[in-house]
Coordinates of C-alpha atoms in Angstrom, one line a residue:
M1 CA 169.9 8.6 8.7
P2 CA 167.9 5.5 7.8
T3 CA 166.4 5.2 4.3
V4 CA 162.6 5.1 3.8
R5 CA 162.9 1.4 3.1
E6 CA 164.6 0.8 6.4
M7 CA 161.9 2.7 8.2
I8 CA 159.3 0.7 6.4
E9 CA 161.0 -2.6 7.4
K10 CA 161.3 -1.4 11.1
R11 CA 157.7 -0.4 11.2
E12 CA 156.7 -3.9 10.0
Y13 CA 158.6 -5.4 13.0
D14 CA 157.1 -2.9 15.4
F15 CA 153.5 -3.2 14.3
L16 CA 152.7 -6.3 12.3
S17 CA 151.5 -9.6 13.8
E18 CA 154.1 -12.3 14.7
F19 CA 152.5 -14.4 11.9
A20 CA 153.0 -11.6 9.2
C21 CA 155.5 -12.0 6.4
K22 CA 158.1 -9.3 6.8
S23 CA 159.5 -7.8 3.6
A24 CA 163.0 -7.9 5.1
E25 CA 162.7 -11.6 5.4
T26 CA 161.7 -12.4 1.8
K27 CA 163.2 -15.4 0.2
G28 CA 164.1 -13.1 -2.6
R29 CA 164.0 -13.2 -6.3
D30 CA 165.3 -15.6 -8.9
N31 CA 166.8 -12.6 -10.7
P32 CA 168.1 -10.0 -8.3
V33 CA 167.2 -6.4 -8.9
S34 CA 169.0 -3.2 -7.9
Y35 CA 168.4 -1.8 -4.4
C36 CA 165.7 0.8 -3.9
G37 CA 165.8 2.9 -0.8
L38 CA 162.2 4.2 -1.1
R39 CA 160.2 0.9 -1.2
G40 CA 160.0 -2.4 0.4
E41 CA 160.4 -5.6 -1.6
F42 CA 156.6 -6.3 -1.8
Q43 CA 155.9 -2.7 -2.7
R44 CA 158.3 -3.1 -5.7
D45 CA 156.4 -6.2 -6.8
R46 CA 153.1 -4.4 -6.7
D47 CA 154.5 -1.7 -8.9
R48 CA 156.0 -4.1 -11.3
I49 CA 152.6 -5.9 -11.7
L50 CA 150.7 -2.6 -12.1
H51 CA 153.1 -1.6 -15.0
S52 CA 152.9 -4.9 -16.8
K53 CA 151.2 -5.4 -20.1
A54 CA 149.2 -8.4 -18.7
F55 CA 147.7 -6.2 -16.0
R56 CA 146.5 -3.7 -18.6
R57 CA 144.9 -6.4 -20.7
L58 CA 142.6 -7.5 -17.8
M59 CA 140.4 -4.5 -18.7
Y60 CA 139.1 -6.3 -21.7
K61 CA 138.8 -9.9 -20.4
T62 CA 135.6 -11.5 -19.4
Q63 CA 134.7 -12.1 -15.8
V64 CA 131.3 -13.9 -16.2
F65 CA 129.3 -12.1 -18.9
L66 CA 131.2 -12.3 -22.3
S67 CA 132.4 -9.0 -23.7
P68 CA 129.6 -7.0 -22.0
E69 CA 128.7 -3.8 -23.8
A70 CA 127.0 -2.2 -20.8
D71 CA 129.4 -0.2 -18.6
H72 CA 128.7 -1.7 -15.2
Y73 CA 129.4 -5.4 -15.6
R74 CA 132.6 -6.6 -14.1
T75 CA 135.7 -7.4 -16.2
R76 CA 138.7 -9.3 -15.1
L77 CA 140.3 -6.0 -14.1
T78 CA 137.5 -4.7 -11.9
H79 CA 137.3 -8.2 -10.3
T80 CA 141.0 -7.9 -9.5
L81 CA 140.6 -4.5 -7.9
E82 CA 137.7 -5.8 -5.8
V83 CA 139.8 -8.7 -4.6
T84 CA 142.6 -6.4 -3.7
Q85 CA 140.3 -4.1 -1.7
I86 CA 138.8 -7.0 0.3
A87 CA 142.2 -8.6 0.8
R88 CA 143.8 -5.5 2.1
T89 CA 140.9 -4.9 4.6
I90 CA 141.4 -8.4 6.0
A91 CA 145.2 -8.0 6.1
R92 CA 145.0 -4.7 7.9
A93 CA 142.5 -6.1 10.5
L94 CA 144.8 -9.0 11.2
R95 CA 148.0 -6.9 11.2
L96 CA 149.4 -8.9 8.3
N97 CA 151.5 -7.5 5.5
E98 CA 149.2 -5.3 3.3
D99 CA 151.9 -4.7 0.6
L100 CA 152.4 -8.5 0.1
T101 CA 148.6 -9.0 0.1
E102 CA 148.1 -6.2 -2.5
A103 CA 150.8 -7.5 -4.8
V104 CA 149.4 -11.1 -4.8
S105 CA 145.9 -9.8 -5.3
L106 CA 146.9 -7.6 -8.3
G107 CA 148.8 -10.4 -9.9
H108 CA 146.5 -13.4 -9.2
D109 CA 144.7 -13.4 -12.5
L110 CA 147.3 -12.1 -14.9
G111 CA 147.3 -15.4 -16.9
H112 CA 143.6 -15.7 -17.3
T113 CA 142.3 -16.5 -20.8
P114 CA 139.9 -14.5 -22.9
F115 CA 136.2 -15.3 -22.3
G116 CA 136.8 -16.4 -18.8
H117 CA 136.8 -20.1 -18.0
A118 CA 135.5 -20.9 -21.5
G119 CA 139.0 -20.0 -22.8
E120 CA 140.6 -22.1 -20.1
R121 CA 138.6 -25.1 -21.3
V122 CA 139.7 -24.6 -24.9
L123 CA 143.4 -24.6 -24.0
Q124 CA 142.9 -27.7 -21.8
R125 CA 141.5 -29.5 -24.8
C126 CA 143.8 -28.2 -27.4
C127 CA 147.1 -27.8 -25.6
D128 CA 147.3 -29.5 -22.2
P129 CA 144.7 -30.9 -19.9
A130 CA 146.8 -29.5 -17.0
F131 CA 146.5 -25.9 -18.2
T132 CA 145.1 -23.6 -15.5
H133 CA 144.9 -19.9 -15.3
Y134 CA 146.8 -19.8 -12.0
A135 CA 149.7 -21.7 -13.4
Q136 CA 149.6 -19.4 -16.4
S137 CA 149.6 -16.4 -14.2
L138 CA 152.9 -17.6 -12.6
R139 CA 154.2 -18.3 -16.1
V140 CA 153.4 -14.7 -17.1
V141 CA 155.3 -13.1 -14.3
E142 CA 158.2 -15.6 -14.4
K143 CA 158.7 -16.2 -18.1
L144 CA 156.6 -14.1 -20.5
E145 CA 157.2 -10.7 -18.8
N146 CA 160.0 -11.7 -16.5
L147 CA 158.9 -9.4 -13.7
S148 CA 161.4 -10.8 -11.2
L149 CA 159.0 -11.0 -8.4
T150 CA 159.7 -12.2 -4.9
Y151 CA 159.1 -15.8 -3.9
E152 CA 156.2 -14.9 -1.7
V153 CA 154.3 -13.1 -4.3
R154 CA 154.8 -15.8 -6.9
D155 CA 153.8 -18.4 -4.3
G156 CA 150.6 -16.5 -3.5
I157 CA 149.7 -16.1 -7.2
Y158 CA 150.0 -19.8 -7.9
Y159 CA 148.1 -21.0 -4.9
H160 CA 145.2 -18.5 -5.0
T161 CA 142.8 -21.0 -6.4
I162 CA 144.0 -24.4 -5.1
G163 CA 145.0 -23.1 -1.6
G164 CA 148.2 -23.9 0.3
A165 CA 150.1 -20.6 0.0
H166 CA 153.0 -20.5 2.3
T167 CA 152.2 -17.1 3.7
L168 CA 149.0 -16.0 5.5
E169 CA 148.9 -13.1 3.0
G170 CA 148.7 -15.5 0.1
R171 CA 145.9 -17.4 1.9
I172 CA 144.0 -14.2 2.4
V173 CA 143.9 -13.6 -1.3
K174 CA 142.3 -17.1 -1.9
E175 CA 139.4 -16.1 0.5
A176 CA 139.2 -12.6 -0.9
D177 CA 138.9 -14.0 -4.4
R178 CA 136.0 -16.2 -3.3
I179 CA 134.2 -13.4 -1.5
A180 CA 134.6 -11.0 -4.5
F181 CA 133.5 -13.2 -7.3
I182 CA 130.5 -14.7 -5.4
N183 CA 129.2 -11.3 -4.5
H184 CA 129.9 -9.4 -7.7
D185 CA 128.6 -12.3 -9.8
I186 CA 125.3 -12.1 -7.9
D187 CA 125.2 -8.3 -8.5
D188 CA 125.9 -8.7 -12.2
A189 CA 123.3 -11.5 -12.5
C190 CA 120.7 -9.3 -10.9
R191 CA 121.7 -6.5 -13.3
A192 CA 121.2 -8.8 -16.2
G193 CA 117.8 -10.0 -15.0
I194 CA 118.9 -13.5 -14.4
L195 CA 118.5 -13.3 -10.6
T196 CA 116.8 -11.2 -8.1
S197 CA 117.9 -10.8 -4.5
D198 CA 114.8 -12.8 -3.4
D199 CA 115.9 -15.8 -5.4
I200 CA 118.8 -16.3 -3.0
P201 CA 117.6 -19.0 -0.4
K202 CA 116.2 -17.4 2.7
D203 CA 118.4 -19.4 5.1
L204 CA 121.5 -18.1 3.3
R205 CA 120.3 -14.5 3.4
S206 CA 119.6 -14.9 7.2
V207 CA 123.2 -15.8 7.8
L208 CA 125.0 -13.7 5.2
G209 CA 122.8 -10.6 4.8
E210 CA 120.3 -9.3 2.4
T211 CA 122.5 -6.9 0.3
H212 CA 125.7 -7.0 -1.6
G213 CA 127.5 -4.9 1.1
E214 CA 126.0 -6.9 4.1
R215 CA 127.3 -10.2 2.6
I216 CA 130.8 -8.9 2.0
Q217 CA 130.9 -7.3 5.5
C218 CA 129.7 -10.6 7.0
M219 CA 132.2 -12.8 5.2
V220 CA 135.1 -10.4 5.9
C221 CA 134.3 -10.1 9.6
S222 CA 133.9 -13.9 9.8
I223 CA 137.5 -14.3 8.6
V224 CA 138.8 -11.7 10.9
E225 CA 137.0 -13.3 13.8
A226 CA 138.1 -16.9 13.0
S227 CA 141.7 -16.0 12.1
E228 CA 142.7 -13.5 14.9
G229 CA 145.8 -14.7 16.8
I230 CA 146.3 -18.0 14.9
P231 CA 148.7 -18.9 12.0
D232 CA 145.8 -19.6 9.6
I233 CA 143.2 -17.9 7.5
K234 CA 139.6 -19.2 7.7
M235 CA 136.0 -18.3 8.2
T236 CA 133.7 -19.2 11.1
P237 CA 132.0 -22.5 10.4
E238 CA 128.5 -21.2 9.9
V239 CA 129.5 -18.4 7.5
D240 CA 131.9 -20.7 5.6
D241 CA 129.1 -23.3 5.1
A242 CA 126.7 -20.6 3.9
T243 CA 129.3 -19.1 1.6
S244 CA 130.0 -22.5 0.0
R245 CA 126.2 -23.1 -0.5
L246 CA 125.9 -19.7 -2.0
H247 CA 128.6 -20.5 -4.5
Q248 CA 126.8 -23.8 -5.4
F249 CA 123.6 -21.8 -5.8
L250 CA 125.5 -19.6 -8.4
Y251 CA 126.7 -22.6 -10.3
E252 CA 123.1 -23.8 -10.7
K253 CA 121.5 -20.4 -11.4
V254 CA 124.2 -18.3 -13.2
Y255 CA 127.3 -20.2 -14.3
R256 CA 125.2 -22.9 -16.0
N257 CA 122.5 -20.5 -17.1
P258 CA 121.8 -20.7 -20.9
V259 CA 121.0 -17.0 -21.0
A260 CA 124.3 -16.0 -19.3
K261 CA 126.4 -18.6 -21.0
G262 CA 124.6 -18.8 -24.4
E263 CA 127.5 -17.4 -26.3
E264 CA 130.3 -19.5 -24.7
G265 CA 130.1 -22.2 -27.3
K266 CA 130.8 -19.7 -30.1
A267 CA 133.7 -18.3 -28.1
E268 CA 135.2 -21.7 -27.6
E269 CA 134.8 -22.6 -31.3
M270 CA 136.5 -19.3 -32.2
L271 CA 139.5 -19.9 -29.9
E272 CA 139.8 -23.4 -31.2
K273 CA 140.1 -22.1 -34.7
L274 CA 142.6 -19.5 -33.7
Y275 CA 144.7 -22.1 -31.9
G276 CA 144.6 -24.4 -34.9
Y277 CA 145.5 -21.7 -37.3
F278 CA 148.6 -20.6 -35.5
M279 CA 149.7 -24.3 -34.9
S280 CA 149.5 -24.6 -38.7
N281 CA 151.0 -21.2 -39.4
P282 CA 153.6 -20.4 -36.8
E283 CA 155.2 -17.9 -39.0
K284 CA 152.1 -15.7 -38.5
L285 CA 152.7 -15.4 -34.7
P286 CA 153.9 -12.0 -33.5
G287 CA 157.6 -11.6 -33.4
E288 CA 157.9 -11.8 -29.6
Y289 CA 156.2 -15.1 -29.7
R290 CA 158.1 -16.4 -32.7
D291 CA 161.3 -15.7 -30.8
N292 CA 160.2 -18.0 -28.0
L293 CA 160.1 -20.9 -30.5
A294 CA 163.8 -21.3 -30.1
N295 CA 163.3 -22.5 -26.5
E296 CA 159.6 -23.7 -26.3
P297 CA 157.5 -26.2 -28.1
L298 CA 155.1 -24.7 -30.7
K299 CA 152.0 -25.7 -28.8
I300 CA 153.2 -23.8 -25.6
V301 CA 154.0 -20.7 -27.5
V302 CA 150.6 -20.7 -29.2
C303 CA 149.0 -21.3 -25.8
D304 CA 150.8 -18.3 -24.5
Y305 CA 149.6 -16.2 -27.3
I306 CA 145.9 -17.3 -27.1
S307 CA 145.8 -17.1 -23.3
G308 CA 147.1 -13.5 -23.4
M309 CA 144.5 -12.3 -25.8
T310 CA 141.7 -10.0 -24.7
D311 CA 138.1 -10.8 -25.7
R312 CA 138.1 -8.0 -28.3
Y313 CA 141.6 -8.9 -29.7
A314 CA 140.5 -12.5 -30.2
V315 CA 137.3 -11.4 -32.0
G316 CA 139.3 -9.0 -34.2
M317 CA 141.9 -11.6 -35.0
F318 CA 139.2 -14.2 -35.9
K319 CA 137.5 -11.6 -38.2
K320 CA 140.9 -10.9 -39.8
L321 CA 141.7 -14.5 -40.4
F322 CA 138.4 -16.1 -41.2
I323 CA 135.8 -13.5 -42.2
P324 CA 136.2 -12.1 -45.8
E325 CA 136.4 -8.4 -46.1
P326 CA 133.9 -6.7 -48.5
W327 CA 135.4 -5.7 -51.9
R328 CA 136.1 -2.0 -51.9

């Protein structure tokens, strides 16, 4: 009698598109793991990511608005879940591998810094101009948590920002990431009073839709329409152009808005001080990071520690190190 895993693999060959990445054809893992008869290889990767420490920390990392106190603003975790939902919808419509798509989606931002891209800029200045959250995400799964993921998942994680993933499933995640953050950043900006729906240029609304749901539906349907039956993932030209212009609109009205980003300077100064402190006091690093000093330069280990912090952990550490406690 075939195992559940064998039935899953057979179903992929029976149902999925000729362009789908089949789990039985994975290029494998750098560090082999024991056989599992219940799950396919990409399912196992999804589970390994879900149980990782880095995934849990996403709950307290900034998406756009720094450490929001209100309950309904996105965090890096809710962003990740929205990317995953959009990506799976596209993969299912195109008969591509949903398990691979989901694993890449859940892992794509594991290496993101505290305070969003402000933290990324700090580590580029202090540690390495080439530092990126997508390369750090790959480092998290390969080195820091050693999740032993398949090649295809690691490939999709690395290329989710710059493009060029070697599977269509990985390319879906790049598009789903763009769809998710553009639309939820608009939603959060409207909630914060920075934007109203009427501020979005009328010509973009006429193409993409008037509401949050209409825009996502339009973008997703555009990808399915343009990508059906071909070995590529893309949008129809009109929707792709409108989406790119909507992204530029967000840069001008939200991402560079002094109200939305007014605290970023403070966050950057705080992270720079933390980086400098641990460079000067490596003995104060947590034990798991001190252990890495045997194989890694100090600046890389400090970078790993800072990039792994949540917003609230970074603030708490700064207070502990630099703010005097009242005498009791």
